């Protein structure tokens, strides 16, 4: 495994890789969710590139960029075990030199849900992912279903800009009690960690009601909201039932529908989702 920090080095090494190349973009501080992406890339492609870059432009001014957890040594040891060929760990200056001023904006699917709560977030995500795709030139890139809207935004960008690669969605990896794995789970104190299971409980309730025939999204949202409100540490940002491709909110569940939510547990904002139908 080779670790590189500059775009030039990455491009030079990329030329020597056996094709097809699988790529996993990350912000590091790995958990089993990240490693599932790496495993799938490893299983499907002779060469695997992973990037670790905490991308400042996808964080709002009041968000956790500075305190986002980082542990590059541990991450590199895990990638080495995972059989990764190249790790790209650029500095902020390498990705955003002082004169940098070109941005990718994806439009409607990026404006709702996370985009509405975190203005500019997907502009930062789309821009850095477009740059990484251009640098790494992957044949396949792997993203977690955990960040469902991110997947929709990236797929739309790839389609609209005719980018020549396949986007692969990897199922969400969860803790035994259902909490979706996330680097941000480390912010939770023990009480908050217990309370955080309410996200998956609400999603499971929606799945159960849907499988019993409930198709009215107003009633589904109400039941989910009522369940979350019973948890005193939880503060709802949004509960959404939307078309899984357009992200338009639905009155009646049609298939497939994306049931997603963002909930603050104490000061930590968590997101999760399931697809029904
Ligand atoms: P991050 O480092 O948080 O930017 O995540 C890097 C990639 O890992 C993204 O494609 C995420 O969607 C994916 N990911 C994060 N958490 C999980 C999880 N619990 N299960 C599956 N994929 C995940």
mmCIF file of C-alpha atoms and ligand atoms in Angstrom:
data_model
loop_
_atom_site.group_PDB
_atom_site.id
_atom_site.type_symbol
_atom_site.label_atom_id
_atom_site.label_comp_id
_atom_site.label_asym_id
_atom_site.label_seq_id
_atom_site.Cartn_x
_atom_site.Cartn_y
_atom_site.Cartn_z
ATOM 1 C CA UNK A 1 0.000 0.000 0.000
ATOM 2 C CA UNK A 2 1.287 3.426 -0.953
ATOM 3 C CA UNK A 3 0.215 6.608 0.812
ATOM 4 C CA UNK A 4 0.354 9.805 -1.266
ATOM 5 C CA UNK A 5 -0.390 13.417 -0.386
ATOM 6 C CA UNK A 6 -0.165 15.244 -3.705
ATOM 7 C CA UNK A 7 -2.316 15.167 -6.834
ATOM 8 C CA UNK A 8 0.769 14.749 -9.048
ATOM 9 C CA UNK A 9 1.961 11.665 -7.122
ATOM 10 C CA UNK A 10 -1.508 10.154 -7.210
ATOM 11 C CA UNK A 11 -1.822 10.663 -10.977
ATOM 12 C CA UNK A 12 1.611 9.152 -11.579
ATOM 13 C CA UNK A 13 0.827 6.023 -9.532
ATOM 14 C CA UNK A 14 -2.674 5.766 -10.999
ATOM 15 C CA UNK A 15 -1.123 5.091 -14.437
ATOM 16 C CA UNK A 16 0.484 1.909 -13.080
ATOM 17 C CA UNK A 17 -2.680 0.415 -11.542
ATOM 18 C CA UNK A 18 -4.354 -2.628 -13.081
ATOM 19 C CA UNK A 19 -7.810 -1.636 -14.343
ATOM 20 C CA UNK A 20 -10.643 -1.505 -13.381
ATOM 21 C CA UNK A 21 -10.026 0.741 -10.391
ATOM 22 C CA UNK A 22 -12.439 0.924 -7.439
ATOM 23 C CA UNK A 23 -12.479 4.118 -5.374
ATOM 24 C CA UNK A 24 -13.783 4.823 -1.860
ATOM 25 C CA UNK A 25 -13.853 8.513 -0.847
ATOM 26 C CA UNK A 26 -13.949 9.061 2.940
ATOM 27 C CA UNK A 27 -13.298 11.586 5.684
ATOM 28 C CA UNK A 28 -11.488 8.952 7.752
ATOM 29 C CA UNK A 29 -11.940 7.846 11.385
ATOM 30 C CA UNK A 30 -12.984 4.462 10.115
ATOM 31 C CA UNK A 31 -15.705 2.195 11.419
ATOM 32 C CA UNK A 32 -17.227 -0.974 9.983
ATOM 33 C CA UNK A 33 -19.337 1.100 7.545
ATOM 34 C CA UNK A 34 -16.233 2.476 5.819
ATOM 35 C CA UNK A 35 -14.628 -0.952 5.845
ATOM 36 C CA UNK A 36 -17.688 -2.505 4.175
ATOM 37 C CA UNK A 37 -17.181 -0.074 1.279
ATOM 38 C CA UNK A 38 -13.496 -0.997 1.064
ATOM 39 C CA UNK A 39 -14.306 -4.728 1.178
ATOM 40 C CA UNK A 40 -16.816 -4.418 -1.627
ATOM 41 C CA UNK A 41 -14.386 -2.388 -3.730
ATOM 42 C CA UNK A 42 -11.685 -4.984 -3.055
ATOM 43 C CA UNK A 43 -14.021 -7.833 -4.048
ATOM 44 C CA UNK A 44 -15.040 -6.157 -7.325
ATOM 45 C CA UNK A 45 -11.888 -4.453 -8.597
ATOM 46 C CA UNK A 46 -8.248 -5.504 -9.027
ATOM 47 C CA UNK A 47 -7.104 -2.070 -7.801
ATOM 48 C CA UNK A 48 -8.506 -0.050 -4.906
ATOM 49 C CA UNK A 49 -7.875 3.609 -4.078
ATOM 50 C CA UNK A 50 -9.180 5.164 -0.837
ATOM 51 C CA UNK A 51 -9.091 8.883 -0.076
ATOM 52 C CA UNK A 52 -9.073 10.343 3.422
ATOM 53 C CA UNK A 53 -9.887 14.039 3.373
ATOM 54 C CA UNK A 54 -11.959 16.009 5.867
ATOM 55 C CA UNK A 55 -13.442 18.396 3.334
ATOM 56 C CA UNK A 56 -13.816 21.877 4.852
ATOM 57 C CA UNK A 57 -16.195 23.160 2.145
ATOM 58 C CA UNK A 58 -18.968 20.731 3.104
ATOM 59 C CA UNK A 59 -19.079 21.987 6.703
ATOM 60 C CA UNK A 60 -21.098 25.073 7.667
ATOM 61 C CA UNK A 61 -19.388 27.845 9.678
ATOM 62 C CA UNK A 62 -21.028 26.638 12.912
ATOM 63 C CA UNK A 63 -20.372 22.952 12.211
ATOM 64 C CA UNK A 64 -17.792 20.505 13.525
ATOM 65 C CA UNK A 65 -14.949 20.766 10.969
ATOM 66 C CA UNK A 66 -12.335 21.601 13.614
ATOM 67 C CA UNK A 67 -13.358 18.903 16.044
ATOM 68 C CA UNK A 68 -14.239 16.237 13.459
ATOM 69 C CA UNK A 69 -12.517 13.059 14.769
ATOM 70 C CA UNK A 70 -9.258 12.089 13.065
ATOM 71 C CA UNK A 71 -6.929 9.103 13.548
ATOM 72 C CA UNK A 72 -4.846 8.627 10.371
ATOM 73 C CA UNK A 73 -2.468 6.053 11.849
ATOM 74 C CA UNK A 74 -5.282 3.721 12.851
ATOM 75 C CA UNK A 75 -7.054 4.337 9.523
ATOM 76 C CA UNK A 76 -3.924 3.446 7.538
ATOM 77 C CA UNK A 77 -3.418 0.222 9.519
ATOM 78 C CA UNK A 78 -7.017 -0.797 8.742
ATOM 79 C CA UNK A 79 -6.610 -0.016 5.032
ATOM 80 C CA UNK A 80 -3.360 -1.966 4.896
ATOM 81 C CA UNK A 81 -5.181 -5.004 6.311
ATOM 82 C CA UNK A 82 -8.006 -4.391 3.830
ATOM 83 C CA UNK A 83 -5.664 -4.798 0.864
ATOM 84 C CA UNK A 84 -5.905 -1.246 -0.450
ATOM 85 C CA UNK A 85 -3.399 -0.227 -3.149
ATOM 86 C CA UNK A 86 -3.264 3.562 -2.803
ATOM 87 C CA UNK A 87 -4.371 5.921 -0.048
ATOM 88 C CA UNK A 88 -4.756 9.560 -1.062
ATOM 89 C CA UNK A 89 -4.456 11.936 1.915
ATOM 90 C CA UNK A 90 -4.220 15.467 0.520
ATOM 91 C CA UNK A 91 -3.908 18.605 2.625
ATOM 92 C CA UNK A 92 -6.596 21.279 2.447
ATOM 93 C CA UNK A 93 -4.167 23.449 0.443
ATOM 94 C CA UNK A 94 -3.575 20.657 -2.053
ATOM 95 C CA UNK A 95 -7.309 20.332 -2.766
ATOM 96 C CA UNK A 96 -8.104 24.038 -2.416
ATOM 97 C CA UNK A 97 -5.117 26.177 -3.405
ATOM 98 C CA UNK A 98 -5.637 29.886 -2.646
ATOM 99 C CA UNK A 99 -6.841 30.731 -6.159
ATOM 100 C CA UNK A 100 -9.350 27.847 -6.300
ATOM 101 C CA UNK A 101 -12.789 29.100 -7.305
ATOM 102 C CA UNK A 102 -14.787 26.538 -9.335
ATOM 103 C CA UNK A 103 -17.779 24.754 -7.851
ATOM 104 C CA UNK A 104 -20.256 22.016 -8.728
ATOM 105 C CA UNK A 105 -23.901 22.621 -7.805
ATOM 106 C CA UNK A 106 -26.411 19.862 -8.425
ATOM 107 C CA UNK A 107 -29.741 21.714 -8.084
ATOM 108 C CA UNK A 108 -33.076 20.458 -6.776
ATOM 109 C CA UNK A 109 -32.089 17.114 -5.231
ATOM 110 C CA UNK A 110 -29.341 18.934 -3.304
ATOM 111 C CA UNK A 111 -31.612 21.655 -1.963
ATOM 112 C CA UNK A 112 -34.001 19.673 0.238
ATOM 113 C CA UNK A 113 -33.537 17.590 3.435
ATOM 114 C CA UNK A 114 -29.824 17.837 4.336
ATOM 115 C CA UNK A 115 -29.394 20.621 1.793
ATOM 116 C CA UNK A 116 -32.133 22.706 3.435
ATOM 117 C CA UNK A 117 -30.717 22.176 6.936
ATOM 118 C CA UNK A 118 -27.083 22.553 5.883
ATOM 119 C CA UNK A 119 -26.898 25.245 3.157
ATOM 120 C CA UNK A 120 -23.882 24.749 0.904
ATOM 121 C CA UNK A 121 -23.216 21.225 2.190
ATOM 122 C CA UNK A 122 -23.792 19.459 -1.124
ATOM 123 C CA UNK A 123 -21.957 22.151 -3.089
ATOM 124 C CA UNK A 124 -18.926 21.191 -1.008
ATOM 125 C CA UNK A 125 -19.585 17.458 -1.384
ATOM 126 C CA UNK A 126 -20.205 17.565 -5.146
ATOM 127 C CA UNK A 127 -17.165 19.766 -5.750
ATOM 128 C CA UNK A 128 -14.750 17.610 -3.784
ATOM 129 C CA UNK A 129 -16.132 14.357 -5.201
ATOM 130 C CA UNK A 130 -15.935 15.717 -8.772
ATOM 131 C CA UNK A 131 -12.314 16.727 -8.144
ATOM 132 C CA UNK A 132 -11.482 13.352 -6.593
ATOM 133 C CA UNK A 133 -13.085 11.524 -9.548
ATOM 134 C CA UNK A 134 -11.038 13.635 -11.945
ATOM 135 C CA UNK A 135 -7.814 12.954 -10.019
ATOM 136 C CA UNK A 136 -8.347 9.222 -9.351
ATOM 137 C CA UNK A 137 -10.169 8.347 -12.632
ATOM 138 C CA UNK A 138 -11.993 5.387 -11.043
ATOM 139 C CA UNK A 139 -14.149 2.884 -12.927
ATOM 140 C CA UNK A 140 -16.396 2.391 -9.902
ATOM 141 C CA UNK A 141 -16.878 4.539 -6.791
ATOM 142 C CA UNK A 142 -18.478 3.260 -3.588
ATOM 143 C CA UNK A 143 -20.824 5.262 -1.346
ATOM 144 C CA UNK A 144 -22.847 4.282 1.735
ATOM 145 C CA UNK A 145 -26.643 4.138 1.712
ATOM 146 C CA UNK A 146 -26.319 5.724 5.189
ATOM 147 C CA UNK A 147 -25.950 9.068 3.384
ATOM 148 C CA UNK A 148 -28.837 8.411 1.014
ATOM 149 C CA UNK A 149 -29.201 11.964 -0.278
ATOM 150 C CA UNK A 150 -25.465 12.165 -0.923
ATOM 151 C CA UNK A 151 -25.844 9.102 -3.161
ATOM 152 C CA UNK A 152 -28.741 10.713 -5.047
ATOM 153 C CA UNK A 153 -26.740 13.931 -5.509
ATOM 154 C CA UNK A 154 -23.604 12.123 -6.700
ATOM 155 C CA UNK A 155 -25.561 9.920 -9.118
ATOM 156 C CA UNK A 156 -27.268 13.017 -10.552
ATOM 157 C CA UNK A 157 -23.923 14.802 -10.938
ATOM 158 C CA UNK A 158 -22.401 11.769 -12.695
ATOM 159 C CA UNK A 159 -25.391 11.512 -15.061
ATOM 160 C CA UNK A 160 -25.663 15.248 -15.809
ATOM 161 C CA UNK A 161 -21.934 15.727 -16.383
ATOM 162 C CA UNK A 162 -21.487 12.425 -18.272
ATOM 163 C CA UNK A 163 -18.801 11.267 -15.878
ATOM 164 C CA UNK A 164 -17.462 7.956 -17.026
ATOM 165 C CA UNK A 165 -17.823 5.739 -13.938
ATOM 166 C CA UNK A 166 -20.326 3.596 -12.064
ATOM 167 C CA UNK A 167 -21.633 4.627 -8.638
ATOM 168 C CA UNK A 168 -22.145 1.662 -6.296
ATOM 169 C CA UNK A 169 -24.411 1.930 -3.220
ATOM 170 C CA UNK A 170 -23.409 -0.117 -0.166
ATOM 171 C CA UNK A 171 -26.010 -0.997 2.532
ATOM 172 C CA UNK A 172 -25.848 0.779 5.905
ATOM 173 C CA UNK A 173 -23.805 -1.006 8.562
ATOM 174 C CA UNK A 174 -25.401 -0.792 12.022
ATOM 175 C CA UNK A 175 -24.465 -1.400 15.638
ATOM 176 C CA UNK A 176 -26.206 -4.421 17.254
ATOM 177 C CA UNK A 177 -28.926 -2.099 18.660
ATOM 178 C CA UNK A 178 -29.629 -0.637 15.198
ATOM 179 C CA UNK A 179 -27.748 2.669 15.446
ATOM 180 C CA UNK A 180 -26.151 3.402 12.070
ATOM 181 C CA UNK A 181 -22.373 3.518 12.396
ATOM 182 C CA UNK A 182 -20.997 7.043 12.062
ATOM 183 C CA UNK A 183 -17.766 8.810 12.942
ATOM 184 C CA UNK A 184 -19.962 11.341 14.762
ATOM 185 C CA UNK A 185 -21.268 8.660 17.173
ATOM 186 C CA UNK A 186 -18.055 9.267 19.155
ATOM 187 C CA UNK A 187 -19.510 12.650 20.210
ATOM 188 C CA UNK A 188 -22.271 10.884 22.177
ATOM 189 C CA UNK A 189 -21.949 10.397 25.932
ATOM 190 C CA UNK A 190 -23.290 7.069 27.307
ATOM 191 C CA UNK A 191 -26.779 8.472 27.977
ATOM 192 C CA UNK A 192 -26.959 10.036 24.516
ATOM 193 C CA UNK A 193 -25.641 6.854 22.920
ATOM 194 C CA UNK A 194 -28.612 4.947 24.394
ATOM 195 C CA UNK A 195 -31.040 7.677 23.333
ATOM 196 C CA UNK A 196 -29.640 7.615 19.771
ATOM 197 C CA UNK A 197 -31.301 4.237 19.126
ATOM 198 C CA UNK A 198 -34.551 6.199 18.727
ATOM 199 C CA UNK A 199 -33.627 7.019 15.094
ATOM 200 C CA UNK A 200 -33.598 3.387 14.026
ATOM 201 C CA UNK A 201 -36.636 2.633 16.203
ATOM 202 C CA UNK A 202 -38.590 5.302 14.309
ATOM 203 C CA UNK A 203 -37.414 3.948 10.928
ATOM 204 C CA UNK A 204 -38.282 0.388 11.989
ATOM 205 C CA UNK A 205 -41.743 1.575 13.057
ATOM 206 C CA UNK A 206 -42.259 3.098 9.600
ATOM 207 C CA UNK A 207 -41.158 -0.163 7.977
ATOM 208 C CA UNK A 208 -43.516 -2.164 10.202
ATOM 209 C CA UNK A 209 -46.512 0.113 9.531
ATOM 210 C CA UNK A 210 -45.715 0.074 5.812
ATOM 211 C CA UNK A 211 -45.580 -3.745 5.781
ATOM 212 C CA UNK A 212 -48.990 -3.752 7.517
ATOM 213 C CA UNK A 213 -50.356 -1.749 4.584
ATOM 214 C CA UNK A 214 -50.097 1.867 5.779
ATOM 215 C CA UNK A 215 -49.449 4.112 2.751
ATOM 216 C CA UNK A 216 -50.477 7.505 4.140
ATOM 217 C CA UNK A 217 -47.234 9.418 4.699
ATOM 218 C CA UNK A 218 -48.848 11.982 7.029
ATOM 219 C CA UNK A 219 -49.839 9.190 9.436
ATOM 220 C CA UNK A 220 -46.452 7.484 9.094
ATOM 221 C CA UNK A 221 -44.614 10.735 9.845
ATOM 222 C CA UNK A 222 -46.901 11.414 12.822
ATOM 223 C CA UNK A 223 -46.238 7.994 14.347
ATOM 224 C CA UNK A 224 -42.485 8.342 13.841
ATOM 225 C CA UNK A 225 -42.492 11.857 15.288
ATOM 226 C CA UNK A 226 -44.514 10.769 18.337
ATOM 227 C CA UNK A 227 -42.062 7.942 19.033
ATOM 228 C CA UNK A 228 -39.024 10.241 18.782
ATOM 229 C CA UNK A 229 -40.643 12.924 20.945
ATOM 230 C CA UNK A 230 -40.921 10.406 23.799
ATOM 231 C CA UNK A 231 -37.118 10.527 24.000
ATOM 232 C CA UNK A 232 -36.242 13.657 26.044
ATOM 233 C CA UNK A 233 -32.686 13.979 24.615
ATOM 234 C CA UNK A 234 -33.942 13.941 21.001
ATOM 235 C CA UNK A 235 -34.788 17.046 18.987
ATOM 236 C CA UNK A 236 -36.182 16.434 15.474
ATOM 237 C CA UNK A 237 -34.754 18.369 12.515
ATOM 238 C CA UNK A 238 -36.841 16.578 9.874
ATOM 239 C CA UNK A 239 -38.754 13.357 9.235
ATOM 240 C CA UNK A 240 -39.235 12.787 5.519
ATOM 241 C CA UNK A 241 -40.903 10.268 3.238
ATOM 242 C CA UNK A 242 -39.816 11.084 -0.269
ATOM 243 C CA UNK A 243 -39.472 9.619 -3.738
ATOM 244 C CA UNK A 244 -36.157 7.754 -3.605
ATOM 245 C CA UNK A 245 -34.923 9.289 -6.872
ATOM 246 C CA UNK A 246 -36.338 12.822 -7.019
ATOM 247 C CA UNK A 247 -36.539 13.312 -3.231
ATOM 248 C CA UNK A 248 -39.966 14.938 -3.730
ATOM 249 C CA UNK A 249 -42.038 14.567 -0.559
ATOM 250 C CA UNK A 250 -44.867 12.051 -1.000
ATOM 251 C CA UNK A 251 -48.510 12.134 0.165
ATOM 252 C CA UNK A 252 -48.878 8.420 -0.450
ATOM 253 C CA UNK A 253 -46.007 5.968 -0.208
ATOM 254 C CA UNK A 254 -45.016 4.739 -3.637
ATOM 255 C CA UNK A 255 -42.185 2.351 -4.297
ATOM 256 C CA UNK A 256 -39.393 2.865 -3.676
ATOM 257 C CA UNK A 257 -39.715 5.555 -1.012
ATOM 258 C CA UNK A 258 -36.880 6.958 1.066
ATOM 259 C CA UNK A 259 -37.814 7.323 4.730
ATOM 260 C CA UNK A 260 -35.156 9.569 6.226
ATOM 261 C CA UNK A 261 -34.631 11.648 9.318
ATOM 262 C CA UNK A 262 -32.239 14.023 11.028
ATOM 263 C CA UNK A 263 -32.378 14.216 14.804
ATOM 264 C CA UNK A 264 -30.226 16.068 17.281
ATOM 265 C CA UNK A 265 -29.255 13.957 20.297
ATOM 266 C CA UNK A 266 -27.915 16.537 22.720
ATOM 267 C CA UNK A 267 -25.585 18.624 20.531
ATOM 268 C CA UNK A 268 -24.914 15.846 18.004
ATOM 269 C CA UNK A 269 -26.903 15.825 14.763
ATOM 270 C CA UNK A 270 -27.483 12.293 13.449
ATOM 271 C CA UNK A 271 -29.071 11.132 10.180
ATOM 272 C CA UNK A 272 -30.401 7.760 9.101
ATOM 273 C CA UNK A 273 -32.790 6.263 6.548
ATOM 274 C CA UNK A 274 -34.421 3.143 5.169
ATOM 275 C CA UNK A 275 -35.945 2.491 1.774
ATOM 276 C CA UNK A 276 -39.423 0.914 1.719
ATOM 277 C CA UNK A 277 -40.961 -0.859 -1.238
HETATM 278 P P1 LIG B 1 -17.591 9.709 5.674
HETATM 279 O O1 LIG B 1 -16.201 9.368 6.091
HETATM 280 O O2 LIG B 1 -18.530 9.920 6.812
HETATM 281 O O3 LIG B 1 -17.643 10.819 4.642
HETATM 282 O O4 LIG B 1 -18.142 8.434 4.925
HETATM 283 C C1 LIG B 1 -17.459 7.879 3.825
HETATM 284 C C2 LIG B 1 -18.366 6.895 3.130
HETATM 285 O O5 LIG B 1 -18.756 5.883 4.053
HETATM 286 C C3 LIG B 1 -19.662 7.547 2.620
HETATM 287 O O6 LIG B 1 -19.971 7.009 1.344
HETATM 288 C C4 LIG B 1 -20.676 7.130 3.651
HETATM 289 O O7 LIG B 1 -21.994 7.049 3.156
HETATM 290 C C5 LIG B 1 -20.157 5.747 4.021
HETATM 291 N N1 LIG B 1 -20.681 5.344 5.327
HETATM 292 C C6 LIG B 1 -20.653 6.072 6.470
HETATM 293 N N2 LIG B 1 -21.272 5.405 7.461
HETATM 294 C C7 LIG B 1 -21.712 4.234 6.935
HETATM 295 C C8 LIG B 1 -22.425 3.103 7.450
HETATM 296 N N3 LIG B 1 -22.814 3.044 8.719
HETATM 297 N N4 LIG B 1 -22.686 2.084 6.608
HETATM 298 C C9 LIG B 1 -22.301 2.133 5.304
HETATM 299 N N5 LIG B 1 -21.618 3.158 4.767
HETATM 300 C C10 LIG B 1 -21.329 4.196 5.559
#
